[in-house]
Each structure stands twice: as C-alpha cells, then as structure tokens.
JSON list of C-alpha atoms in Angstrom, two decimals:
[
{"chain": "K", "resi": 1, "resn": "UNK", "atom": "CA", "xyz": [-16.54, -16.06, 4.39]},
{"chain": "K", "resi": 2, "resn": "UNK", "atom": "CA", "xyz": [-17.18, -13.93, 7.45]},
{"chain": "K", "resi": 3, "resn": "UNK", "atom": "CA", "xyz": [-16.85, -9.97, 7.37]},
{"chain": "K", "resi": 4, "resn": "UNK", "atom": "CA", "xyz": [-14.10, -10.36, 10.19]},
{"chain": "K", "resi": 5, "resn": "UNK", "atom": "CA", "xyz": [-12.47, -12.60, 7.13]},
{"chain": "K", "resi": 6, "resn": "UNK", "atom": "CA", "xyz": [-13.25, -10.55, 4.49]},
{"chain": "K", "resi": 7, "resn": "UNK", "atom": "CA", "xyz": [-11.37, -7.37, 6.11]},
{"chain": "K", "resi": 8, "resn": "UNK", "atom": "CA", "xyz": [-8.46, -9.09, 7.28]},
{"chain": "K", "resi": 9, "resn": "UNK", "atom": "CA", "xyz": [-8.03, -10.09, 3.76]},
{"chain": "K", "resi": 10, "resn": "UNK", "atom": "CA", "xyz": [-8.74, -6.60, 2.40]},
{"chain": "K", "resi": 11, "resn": "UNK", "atom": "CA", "xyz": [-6.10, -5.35, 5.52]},
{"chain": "K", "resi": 12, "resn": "UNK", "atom": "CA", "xyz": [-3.22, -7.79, 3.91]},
{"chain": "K", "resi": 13, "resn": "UNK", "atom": "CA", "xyz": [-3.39, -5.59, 0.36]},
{"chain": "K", "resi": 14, "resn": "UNK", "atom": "CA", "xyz": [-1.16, -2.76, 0.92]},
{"chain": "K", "resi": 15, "resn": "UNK", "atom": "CA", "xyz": [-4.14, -0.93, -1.61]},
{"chain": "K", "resi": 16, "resn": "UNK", "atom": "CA", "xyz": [-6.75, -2.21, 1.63]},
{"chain": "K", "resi": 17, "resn": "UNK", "atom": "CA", "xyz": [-4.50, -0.98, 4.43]},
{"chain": "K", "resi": 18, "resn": "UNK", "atom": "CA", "xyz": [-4.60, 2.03, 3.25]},
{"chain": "K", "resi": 19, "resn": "UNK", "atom": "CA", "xyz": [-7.91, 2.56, 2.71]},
{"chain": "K", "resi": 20, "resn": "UNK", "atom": "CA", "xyz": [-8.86, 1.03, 5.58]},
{"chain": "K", "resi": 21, "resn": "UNK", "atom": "CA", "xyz": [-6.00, 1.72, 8.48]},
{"chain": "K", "resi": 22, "resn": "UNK", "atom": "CA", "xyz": [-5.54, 4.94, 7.21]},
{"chain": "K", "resi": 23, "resn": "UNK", "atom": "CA", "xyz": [-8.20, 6.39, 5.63]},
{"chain": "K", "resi": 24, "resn": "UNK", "atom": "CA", "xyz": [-7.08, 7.03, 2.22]},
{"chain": "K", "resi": 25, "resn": "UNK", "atom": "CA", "xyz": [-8.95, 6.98, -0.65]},
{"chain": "K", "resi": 26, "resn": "UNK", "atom": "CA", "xyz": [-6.88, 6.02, -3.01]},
{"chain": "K", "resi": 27, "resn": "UNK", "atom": "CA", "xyz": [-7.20, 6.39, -6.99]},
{"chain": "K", "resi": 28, "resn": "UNK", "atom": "CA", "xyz": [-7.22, 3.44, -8.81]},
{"chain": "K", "resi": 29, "resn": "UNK", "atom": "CA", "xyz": [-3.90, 4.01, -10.69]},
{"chain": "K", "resi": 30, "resn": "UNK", "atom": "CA", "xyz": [-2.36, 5.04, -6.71]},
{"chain": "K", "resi": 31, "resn": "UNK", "atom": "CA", "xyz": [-3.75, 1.70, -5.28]},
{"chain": "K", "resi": 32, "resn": "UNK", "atom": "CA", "xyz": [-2.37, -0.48, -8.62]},
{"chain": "K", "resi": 33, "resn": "UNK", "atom": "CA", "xyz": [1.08, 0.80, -7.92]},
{"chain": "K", "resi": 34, "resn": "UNK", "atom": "CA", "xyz": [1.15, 0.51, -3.98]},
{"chain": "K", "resi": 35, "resn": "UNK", "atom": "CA", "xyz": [0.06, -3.07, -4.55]},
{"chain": "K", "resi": 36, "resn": "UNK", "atom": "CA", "xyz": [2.42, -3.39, -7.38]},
{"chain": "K", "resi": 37, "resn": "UNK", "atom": "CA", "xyz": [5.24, -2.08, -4.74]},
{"chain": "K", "resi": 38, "resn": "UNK", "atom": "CA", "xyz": [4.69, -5.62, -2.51]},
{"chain": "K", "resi": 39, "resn": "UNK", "atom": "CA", "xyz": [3.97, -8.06, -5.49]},
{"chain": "K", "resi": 40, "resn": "UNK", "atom": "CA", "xyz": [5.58, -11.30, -5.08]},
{"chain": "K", "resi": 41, "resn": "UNK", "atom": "CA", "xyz": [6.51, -10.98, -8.93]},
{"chain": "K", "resi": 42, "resn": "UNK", "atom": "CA", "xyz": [10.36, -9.12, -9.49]},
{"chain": "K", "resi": 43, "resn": "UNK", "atom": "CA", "xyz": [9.70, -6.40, -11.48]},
{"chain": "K", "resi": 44, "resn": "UNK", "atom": "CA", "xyz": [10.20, -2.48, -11.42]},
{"chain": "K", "resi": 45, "resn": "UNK", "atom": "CA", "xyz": [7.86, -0.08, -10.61]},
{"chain": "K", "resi": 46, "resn": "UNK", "atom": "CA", "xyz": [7.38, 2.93, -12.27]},
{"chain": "K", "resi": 47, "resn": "UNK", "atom": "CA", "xyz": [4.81, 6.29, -11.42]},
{"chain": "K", "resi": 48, "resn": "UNK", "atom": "CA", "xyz": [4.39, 8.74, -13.81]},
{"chain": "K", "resi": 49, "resn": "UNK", "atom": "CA", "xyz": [2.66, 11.48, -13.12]},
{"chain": "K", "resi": 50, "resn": "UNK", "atom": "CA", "xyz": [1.87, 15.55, -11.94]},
{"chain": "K", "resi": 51, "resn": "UNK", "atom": "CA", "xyz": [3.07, 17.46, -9.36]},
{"chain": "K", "resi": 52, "resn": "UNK", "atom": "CA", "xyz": [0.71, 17.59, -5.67]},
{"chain": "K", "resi": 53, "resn": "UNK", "atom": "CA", "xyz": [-1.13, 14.07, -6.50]},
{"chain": "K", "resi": 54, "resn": "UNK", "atom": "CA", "xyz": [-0.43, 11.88, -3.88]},
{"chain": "K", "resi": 55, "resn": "UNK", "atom": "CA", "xyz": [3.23, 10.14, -4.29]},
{"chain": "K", "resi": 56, "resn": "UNK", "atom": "CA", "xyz": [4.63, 11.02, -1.14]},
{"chain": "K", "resi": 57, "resn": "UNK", "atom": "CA", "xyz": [1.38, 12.00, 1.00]},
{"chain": "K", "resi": 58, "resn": "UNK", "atom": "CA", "xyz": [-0.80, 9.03, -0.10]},
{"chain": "K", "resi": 59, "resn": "UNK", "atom": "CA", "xyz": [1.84, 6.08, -1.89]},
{"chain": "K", "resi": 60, "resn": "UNK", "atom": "CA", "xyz": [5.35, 6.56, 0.03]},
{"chain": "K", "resi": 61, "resn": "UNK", "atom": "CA", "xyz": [3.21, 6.92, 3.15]},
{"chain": "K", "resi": 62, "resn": "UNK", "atom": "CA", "xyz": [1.33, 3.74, 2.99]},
{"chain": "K", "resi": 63, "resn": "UNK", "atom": "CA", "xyz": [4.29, 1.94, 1.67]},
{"chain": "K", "resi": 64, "resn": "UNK", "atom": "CA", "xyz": [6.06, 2.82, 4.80]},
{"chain": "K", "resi": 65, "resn": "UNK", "atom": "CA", "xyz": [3.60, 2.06, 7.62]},
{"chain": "K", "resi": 66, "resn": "UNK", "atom": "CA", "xyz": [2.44, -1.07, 5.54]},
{"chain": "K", "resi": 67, "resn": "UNK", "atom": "CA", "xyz": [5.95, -2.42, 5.79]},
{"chain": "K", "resi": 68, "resn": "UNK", "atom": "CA", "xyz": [6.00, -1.35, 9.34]},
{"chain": "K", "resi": 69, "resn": "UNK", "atom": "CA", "xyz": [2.99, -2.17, 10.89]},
{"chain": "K", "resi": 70, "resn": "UNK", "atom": "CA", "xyz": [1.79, -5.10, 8.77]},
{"chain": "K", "resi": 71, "resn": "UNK", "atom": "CA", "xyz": [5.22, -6.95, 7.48]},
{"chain": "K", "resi": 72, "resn": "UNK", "atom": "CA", "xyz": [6.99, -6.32, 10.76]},
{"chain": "K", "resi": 73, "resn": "UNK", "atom": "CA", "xyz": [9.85, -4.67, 8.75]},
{"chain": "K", "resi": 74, "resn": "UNK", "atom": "CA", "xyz": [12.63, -2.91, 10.28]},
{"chain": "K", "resi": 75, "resn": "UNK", "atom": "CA", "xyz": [14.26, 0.58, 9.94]},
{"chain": "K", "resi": 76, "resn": "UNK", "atom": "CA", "xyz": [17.88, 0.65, 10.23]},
{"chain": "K", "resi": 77, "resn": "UNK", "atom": "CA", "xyz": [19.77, 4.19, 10.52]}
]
C-alpha cells in the first residue's frame, strides 16, 4: 500500500478526518464515538462525560463537516 493509499483510507474514518482535515487531536474515547457516530452497525450512541471537553468543539464539529465534505450530505432548513 502506497502513503497516498494509506491516507485516503485514514481520510474515510470520520476519527482520520479529523485528525487529519482538521487538525484535531482527538482523545481516544472522542475518536471511538465519532467513528461510532458513522458505523454501518444500528445502534445508539451515547457520551458521557464533563463539562468544556470537546463535544461540541471537537465531536459535533467533525461530525458535521465529515457528513458534509466527505459523505456529500445535505443540510435542509
């Protein structure tokens, strides 16, 4: 496998797209429930944890522009 393969494999995780598209470093428990947000499996997702740790600035973010830019998804108002 190639490096150009390699990172457009990493860049199809939602976990990978963030670190990599955007910069984040994630924690491990952040990147385990983006990932978890996109698995093919039906199942809920739940985050517990403290205030000011990264749900909205680092997980809803991601989420967002990973369904936008990567999935092609749509926003309807």
């Amino acid at each position: 496998m190639t490096e150009s393969e390699g990172l457009a494999r990493e860049m199809a995780t939602p976990s990978g797209y963030a670190r990599l598209r955007l910069g984040f470093g994630l924690h491990p428990k952040q990147a385990r429930v983006l990932d978890d947000l996109f698995s093919k499996r039906k199942q809920r997702v739940a985050f517990l944890c403290g205030n000011e740790v990264g749900k909205t600035s680092r997980v809803a973010v991601s989420a967002i522009l990973y369904a936008l830019d990567i999935l092609r998804a749509r926003v309807q108002m």
